[in-house]
PDB file of C-alpha atoms in Angstrom:
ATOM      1  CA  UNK A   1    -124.370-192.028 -78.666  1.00 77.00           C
ATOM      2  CA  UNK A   2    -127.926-190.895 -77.720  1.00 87.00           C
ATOM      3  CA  UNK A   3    -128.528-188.210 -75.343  1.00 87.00           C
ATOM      4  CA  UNK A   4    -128.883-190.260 -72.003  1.00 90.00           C
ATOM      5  CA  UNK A   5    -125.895-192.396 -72.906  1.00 90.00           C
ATOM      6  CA  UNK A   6    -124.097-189.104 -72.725  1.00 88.00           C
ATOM      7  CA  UNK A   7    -125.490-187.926 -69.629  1.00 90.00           C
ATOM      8  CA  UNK A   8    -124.855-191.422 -68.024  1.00 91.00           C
ATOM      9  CA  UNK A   9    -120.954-191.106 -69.289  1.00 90.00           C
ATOM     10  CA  UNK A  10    -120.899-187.235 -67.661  1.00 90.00           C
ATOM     11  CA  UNK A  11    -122.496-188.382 -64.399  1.00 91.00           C
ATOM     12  CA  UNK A  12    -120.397-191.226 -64.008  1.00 92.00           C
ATOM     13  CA  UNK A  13    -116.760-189.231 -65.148  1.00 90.00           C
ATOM     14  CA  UNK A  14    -118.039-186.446 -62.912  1.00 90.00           C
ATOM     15  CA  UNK A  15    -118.277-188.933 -59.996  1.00 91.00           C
ATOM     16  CA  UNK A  16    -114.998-190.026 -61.247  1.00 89.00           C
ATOM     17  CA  UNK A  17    -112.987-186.486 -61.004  1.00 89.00           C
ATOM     18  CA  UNK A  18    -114.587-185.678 -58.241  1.00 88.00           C
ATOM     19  CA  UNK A  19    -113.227-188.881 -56.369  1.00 88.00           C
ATOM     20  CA  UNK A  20    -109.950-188.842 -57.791  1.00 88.00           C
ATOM     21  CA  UNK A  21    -106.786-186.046 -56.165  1.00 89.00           C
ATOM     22  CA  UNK A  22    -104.954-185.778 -60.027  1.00 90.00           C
ATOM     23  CA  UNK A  23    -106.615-185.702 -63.715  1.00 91.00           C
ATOM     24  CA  UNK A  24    -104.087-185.897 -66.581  1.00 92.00           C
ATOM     25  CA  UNK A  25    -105.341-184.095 -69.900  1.00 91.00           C
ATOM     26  CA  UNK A  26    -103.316-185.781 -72.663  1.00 91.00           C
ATOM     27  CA  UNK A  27    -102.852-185.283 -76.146  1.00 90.00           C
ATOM     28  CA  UNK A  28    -102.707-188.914 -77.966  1.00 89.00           C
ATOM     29  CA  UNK A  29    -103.015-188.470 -81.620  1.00 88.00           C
ATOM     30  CA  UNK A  30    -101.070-190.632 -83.700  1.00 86.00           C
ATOM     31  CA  UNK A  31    -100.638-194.069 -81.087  1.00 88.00           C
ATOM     32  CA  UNK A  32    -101.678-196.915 -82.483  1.00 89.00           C
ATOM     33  CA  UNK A  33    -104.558-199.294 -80.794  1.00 91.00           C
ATOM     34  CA  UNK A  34    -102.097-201.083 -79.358  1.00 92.00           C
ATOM     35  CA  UNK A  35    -100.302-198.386 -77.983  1.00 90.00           C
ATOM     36  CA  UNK A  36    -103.660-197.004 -76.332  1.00 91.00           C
ATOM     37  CA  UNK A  37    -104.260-200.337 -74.880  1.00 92.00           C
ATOM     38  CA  UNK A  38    -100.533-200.344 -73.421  1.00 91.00           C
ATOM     39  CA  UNK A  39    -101.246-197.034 -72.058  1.00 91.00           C
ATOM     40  CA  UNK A  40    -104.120-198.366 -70.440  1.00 91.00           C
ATOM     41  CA  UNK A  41    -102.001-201.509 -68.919  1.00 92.00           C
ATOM     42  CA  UNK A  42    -100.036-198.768 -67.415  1.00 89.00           C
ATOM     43  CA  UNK A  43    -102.599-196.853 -65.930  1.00 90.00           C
ATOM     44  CA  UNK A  44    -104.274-200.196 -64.251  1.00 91.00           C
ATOM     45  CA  UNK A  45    -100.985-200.930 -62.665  1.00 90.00           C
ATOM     46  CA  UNK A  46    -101.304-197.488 -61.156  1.00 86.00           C
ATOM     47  CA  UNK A  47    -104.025-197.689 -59.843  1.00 87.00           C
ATOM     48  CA  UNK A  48    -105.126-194.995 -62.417  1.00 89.00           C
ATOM     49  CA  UNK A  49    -107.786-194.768 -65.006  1.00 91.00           C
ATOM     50  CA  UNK A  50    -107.680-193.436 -68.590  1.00 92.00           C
ATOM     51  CA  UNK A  51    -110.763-192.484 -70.857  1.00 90.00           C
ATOM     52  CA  UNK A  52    -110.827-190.712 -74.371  1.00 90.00           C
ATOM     53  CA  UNK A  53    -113.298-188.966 -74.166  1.00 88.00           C
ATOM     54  CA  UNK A  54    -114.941-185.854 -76.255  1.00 90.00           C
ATOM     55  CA  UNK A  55    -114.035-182.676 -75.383  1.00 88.00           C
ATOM     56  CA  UNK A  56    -117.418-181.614 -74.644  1.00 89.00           C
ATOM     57  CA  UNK A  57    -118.180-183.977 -73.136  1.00 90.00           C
ATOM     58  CA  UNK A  58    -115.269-184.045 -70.862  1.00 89.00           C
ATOM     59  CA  UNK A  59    -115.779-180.560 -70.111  1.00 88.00           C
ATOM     60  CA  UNK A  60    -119.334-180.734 -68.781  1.00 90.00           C
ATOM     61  CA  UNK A  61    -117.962-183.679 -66.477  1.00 90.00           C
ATOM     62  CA  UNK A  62    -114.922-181.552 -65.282  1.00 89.00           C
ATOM     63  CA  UNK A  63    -117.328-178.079 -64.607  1.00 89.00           C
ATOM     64  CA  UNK A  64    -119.343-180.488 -62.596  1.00 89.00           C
ATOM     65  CA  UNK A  65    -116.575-181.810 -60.332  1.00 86.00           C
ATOM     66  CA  UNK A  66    -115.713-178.554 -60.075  1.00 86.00           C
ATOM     67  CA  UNK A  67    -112.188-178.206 -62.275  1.00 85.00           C
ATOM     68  CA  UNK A  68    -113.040-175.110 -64.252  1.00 79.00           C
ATOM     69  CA  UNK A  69    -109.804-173.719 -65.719  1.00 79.00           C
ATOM     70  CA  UNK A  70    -108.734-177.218 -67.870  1.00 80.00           C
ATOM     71  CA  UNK A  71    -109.267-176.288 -71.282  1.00 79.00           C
ATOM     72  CA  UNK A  72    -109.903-179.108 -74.001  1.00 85.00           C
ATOM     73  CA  UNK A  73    -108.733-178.864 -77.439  1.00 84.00           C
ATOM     74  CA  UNK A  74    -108.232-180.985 -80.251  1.00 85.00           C
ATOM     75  CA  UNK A  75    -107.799-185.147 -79.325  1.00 85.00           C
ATOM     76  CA  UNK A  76    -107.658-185.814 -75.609  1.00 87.00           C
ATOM     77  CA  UNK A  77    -106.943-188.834 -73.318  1.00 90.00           C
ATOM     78  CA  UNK A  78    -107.630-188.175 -69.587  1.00 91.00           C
ATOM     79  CA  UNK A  79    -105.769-190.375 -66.953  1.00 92.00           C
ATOM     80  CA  UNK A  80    -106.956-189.422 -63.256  1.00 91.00           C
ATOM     81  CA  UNK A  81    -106.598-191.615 -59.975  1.00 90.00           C
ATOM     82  CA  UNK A  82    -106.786-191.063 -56.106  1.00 90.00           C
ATOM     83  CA  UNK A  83    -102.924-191.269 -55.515  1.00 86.00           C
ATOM     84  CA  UNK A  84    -101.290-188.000 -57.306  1.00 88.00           C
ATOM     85  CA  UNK A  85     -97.732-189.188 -57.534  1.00 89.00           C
ATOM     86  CA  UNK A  86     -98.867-192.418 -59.615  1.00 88.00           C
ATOM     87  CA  UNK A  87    -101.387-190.603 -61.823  1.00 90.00           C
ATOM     88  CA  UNK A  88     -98.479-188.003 -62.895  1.00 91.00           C
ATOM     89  CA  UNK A  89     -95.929-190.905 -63.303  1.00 91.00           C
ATOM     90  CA  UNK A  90     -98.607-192.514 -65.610  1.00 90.00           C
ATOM     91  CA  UNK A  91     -98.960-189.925 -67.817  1.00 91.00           C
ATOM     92  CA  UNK A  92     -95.267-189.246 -67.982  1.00 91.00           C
ATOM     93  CA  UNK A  93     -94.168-193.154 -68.511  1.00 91.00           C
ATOM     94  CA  UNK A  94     -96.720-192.640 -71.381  1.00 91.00           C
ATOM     95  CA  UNK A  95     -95.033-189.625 -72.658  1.00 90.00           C
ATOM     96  CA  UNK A  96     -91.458-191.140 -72.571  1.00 91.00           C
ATOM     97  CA  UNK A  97     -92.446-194.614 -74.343  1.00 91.00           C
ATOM     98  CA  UNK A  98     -94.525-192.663 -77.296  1.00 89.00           C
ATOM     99  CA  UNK A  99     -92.281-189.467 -77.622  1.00 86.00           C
ATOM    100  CA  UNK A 100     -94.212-186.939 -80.326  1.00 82.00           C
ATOM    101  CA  UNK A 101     -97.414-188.953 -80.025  1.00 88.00           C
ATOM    102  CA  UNK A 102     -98.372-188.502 -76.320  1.00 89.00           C
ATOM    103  CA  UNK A 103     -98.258-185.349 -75.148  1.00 89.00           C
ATOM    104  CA  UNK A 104     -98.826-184.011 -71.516  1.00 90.00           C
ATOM    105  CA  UNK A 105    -101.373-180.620 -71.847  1.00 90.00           C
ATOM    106  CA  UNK A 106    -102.891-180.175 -68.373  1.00 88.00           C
ATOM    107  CA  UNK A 107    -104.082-181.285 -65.370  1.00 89.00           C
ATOM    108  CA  UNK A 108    -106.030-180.781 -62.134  1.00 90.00           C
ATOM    109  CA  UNK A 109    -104.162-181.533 -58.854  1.00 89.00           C
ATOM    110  CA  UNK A 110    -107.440-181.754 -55.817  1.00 88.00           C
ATOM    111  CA  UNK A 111    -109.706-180.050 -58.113  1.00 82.00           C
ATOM    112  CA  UNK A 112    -107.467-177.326 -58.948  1.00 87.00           C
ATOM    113  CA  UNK A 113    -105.509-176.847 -62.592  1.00 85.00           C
ATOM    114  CA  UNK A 114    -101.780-176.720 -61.933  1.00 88.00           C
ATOM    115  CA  UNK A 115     -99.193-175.952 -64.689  1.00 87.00           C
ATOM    116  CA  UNK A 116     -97.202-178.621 -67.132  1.00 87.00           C
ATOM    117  CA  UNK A 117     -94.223-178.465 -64.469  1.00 88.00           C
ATOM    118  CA  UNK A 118     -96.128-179.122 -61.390  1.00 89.00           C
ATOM    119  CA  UNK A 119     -97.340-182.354 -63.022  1.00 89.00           C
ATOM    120  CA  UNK A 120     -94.347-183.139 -64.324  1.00 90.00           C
ATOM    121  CA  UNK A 121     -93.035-182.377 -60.677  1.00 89.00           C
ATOM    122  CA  UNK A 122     -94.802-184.378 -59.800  1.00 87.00           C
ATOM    123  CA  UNK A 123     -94.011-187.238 -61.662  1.00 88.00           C
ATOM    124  CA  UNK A 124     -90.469-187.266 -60.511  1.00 89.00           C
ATOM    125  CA  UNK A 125     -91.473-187.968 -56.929  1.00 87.00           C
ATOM    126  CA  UNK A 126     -90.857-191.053 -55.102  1.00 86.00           C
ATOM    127  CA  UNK A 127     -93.748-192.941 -55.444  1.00 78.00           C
ATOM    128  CA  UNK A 128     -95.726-193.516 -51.621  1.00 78.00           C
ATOM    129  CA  UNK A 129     -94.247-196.784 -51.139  1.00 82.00           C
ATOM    130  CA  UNK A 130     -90.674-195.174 -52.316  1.00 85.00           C
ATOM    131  CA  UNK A 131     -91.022-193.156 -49.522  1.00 85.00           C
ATOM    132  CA  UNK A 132     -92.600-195.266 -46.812  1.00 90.00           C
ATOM    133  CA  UNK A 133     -89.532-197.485 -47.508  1.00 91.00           C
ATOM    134  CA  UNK A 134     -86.554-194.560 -47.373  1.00 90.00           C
ATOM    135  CA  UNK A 135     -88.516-193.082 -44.215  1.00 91.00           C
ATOM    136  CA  UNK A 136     -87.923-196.539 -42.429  1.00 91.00           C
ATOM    137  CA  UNK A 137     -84.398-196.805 -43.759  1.00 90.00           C
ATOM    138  CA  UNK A 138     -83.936-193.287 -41.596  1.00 90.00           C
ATOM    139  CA  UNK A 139     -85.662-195.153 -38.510  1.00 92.00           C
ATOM    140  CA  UNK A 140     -83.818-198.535 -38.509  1.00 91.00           C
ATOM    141  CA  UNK A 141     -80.379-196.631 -38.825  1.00 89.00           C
ATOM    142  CA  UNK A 142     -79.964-196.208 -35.435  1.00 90.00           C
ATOM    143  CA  UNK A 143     -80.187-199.512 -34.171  1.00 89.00           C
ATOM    144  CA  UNK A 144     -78.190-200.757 -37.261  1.00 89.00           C
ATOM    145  CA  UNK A 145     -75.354-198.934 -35.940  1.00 90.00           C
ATOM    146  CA  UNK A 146     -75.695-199.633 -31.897  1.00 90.00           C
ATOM    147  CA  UNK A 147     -76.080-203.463 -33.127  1.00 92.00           C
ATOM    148  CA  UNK A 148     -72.515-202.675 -35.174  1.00 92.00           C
ATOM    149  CA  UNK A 149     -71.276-201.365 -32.356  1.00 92.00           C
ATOM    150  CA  UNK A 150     -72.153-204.510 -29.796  1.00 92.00           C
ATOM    151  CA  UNK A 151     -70.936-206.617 -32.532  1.00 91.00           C
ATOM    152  CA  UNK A 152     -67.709-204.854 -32.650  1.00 92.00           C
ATOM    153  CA  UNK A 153     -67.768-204.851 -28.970  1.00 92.00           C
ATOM    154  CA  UNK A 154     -68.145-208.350 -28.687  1.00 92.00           C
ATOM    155  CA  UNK A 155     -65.170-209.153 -31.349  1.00 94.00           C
ATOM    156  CA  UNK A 156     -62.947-206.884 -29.059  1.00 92.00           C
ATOM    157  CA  UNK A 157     -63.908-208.840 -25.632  1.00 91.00           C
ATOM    158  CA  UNK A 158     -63.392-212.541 -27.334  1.00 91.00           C
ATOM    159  CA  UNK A 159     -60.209-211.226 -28.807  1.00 91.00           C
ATOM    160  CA  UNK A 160     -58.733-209.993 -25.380  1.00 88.00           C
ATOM    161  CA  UNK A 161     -60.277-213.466 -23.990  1.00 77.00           C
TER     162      UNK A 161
END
């Protein structure tokens, strides 16, 4: 890579963390090129995006968005995406398909690092449409039951009748 391919690729990743609520730091040495591609497929369905990327390189772009205290070392893949709850689920689908291969370091969570827990946290969350759903399952209770009720009431009457 020449130099201005390299400050293109930390302008645009900086632009990139900066937009996004969740970056992923991941440690993928050993997966296959298939498996990195699958990866991928996962992250696209997440609305998430994944890069391998060199550390320094990485580094410059995270200092820039203004995520200081991630700390690269040895082979990293970072997944980051607007939504939080689908960026950590990403990264821990990954984890669970390819076992000792892809390995969960760090993150950021709105620009600021969070712990291996918090992510994985995280991850365990009902995803936002999860949640819209169960919320609106709470709302329609109510008139679930009253429209038991009137059918129940109705049976009764027609059965006296």
């Amino acid at each position: 890579m020449t130099r201005a391919e390299k400050e293109q690729l930390v302008a645009e990743l900086t632009a990139a963390f900066e937009a996004s609520n969740a970056v992923v730091v991941c440690d993928y040495k050993g997966l296959t090129c298939q498996e990195l591609e699958h990866v991928r497929g996962l992250a696209a369905a997440n609305d998430a995006q994944v890069k391998v990327v060199k550390n320094t390189l990485a580094t410059l772009a995270l200092k820039n968005a203004g995520i200081e205290d991630l700390e690269l070392r040895d082979t990293n893949l970072v997944v980051w995406g607007e939504d939080q709850i689908s960026t950590c689920k990403t990264a821990d689908k990954a984890a669970t398909e390819f076992k000792d291969r892809f390995v969960i370091k760090s993150g950021a969570l709105e620009g600021k690092a969070v712990e291996l827990d918090t992510i994985m946290a995280m991850a365990k969350l009902p995803s936002r449409d999860e949640l819209i759903g169960m919320l609106l399952n709470v709302w329609m209770a109510p008139v679930r039951n009253f429209t038991i009720g009137l059918d129940a009431l109705r049976q009764k009457k027609e059965e006296e009748a």
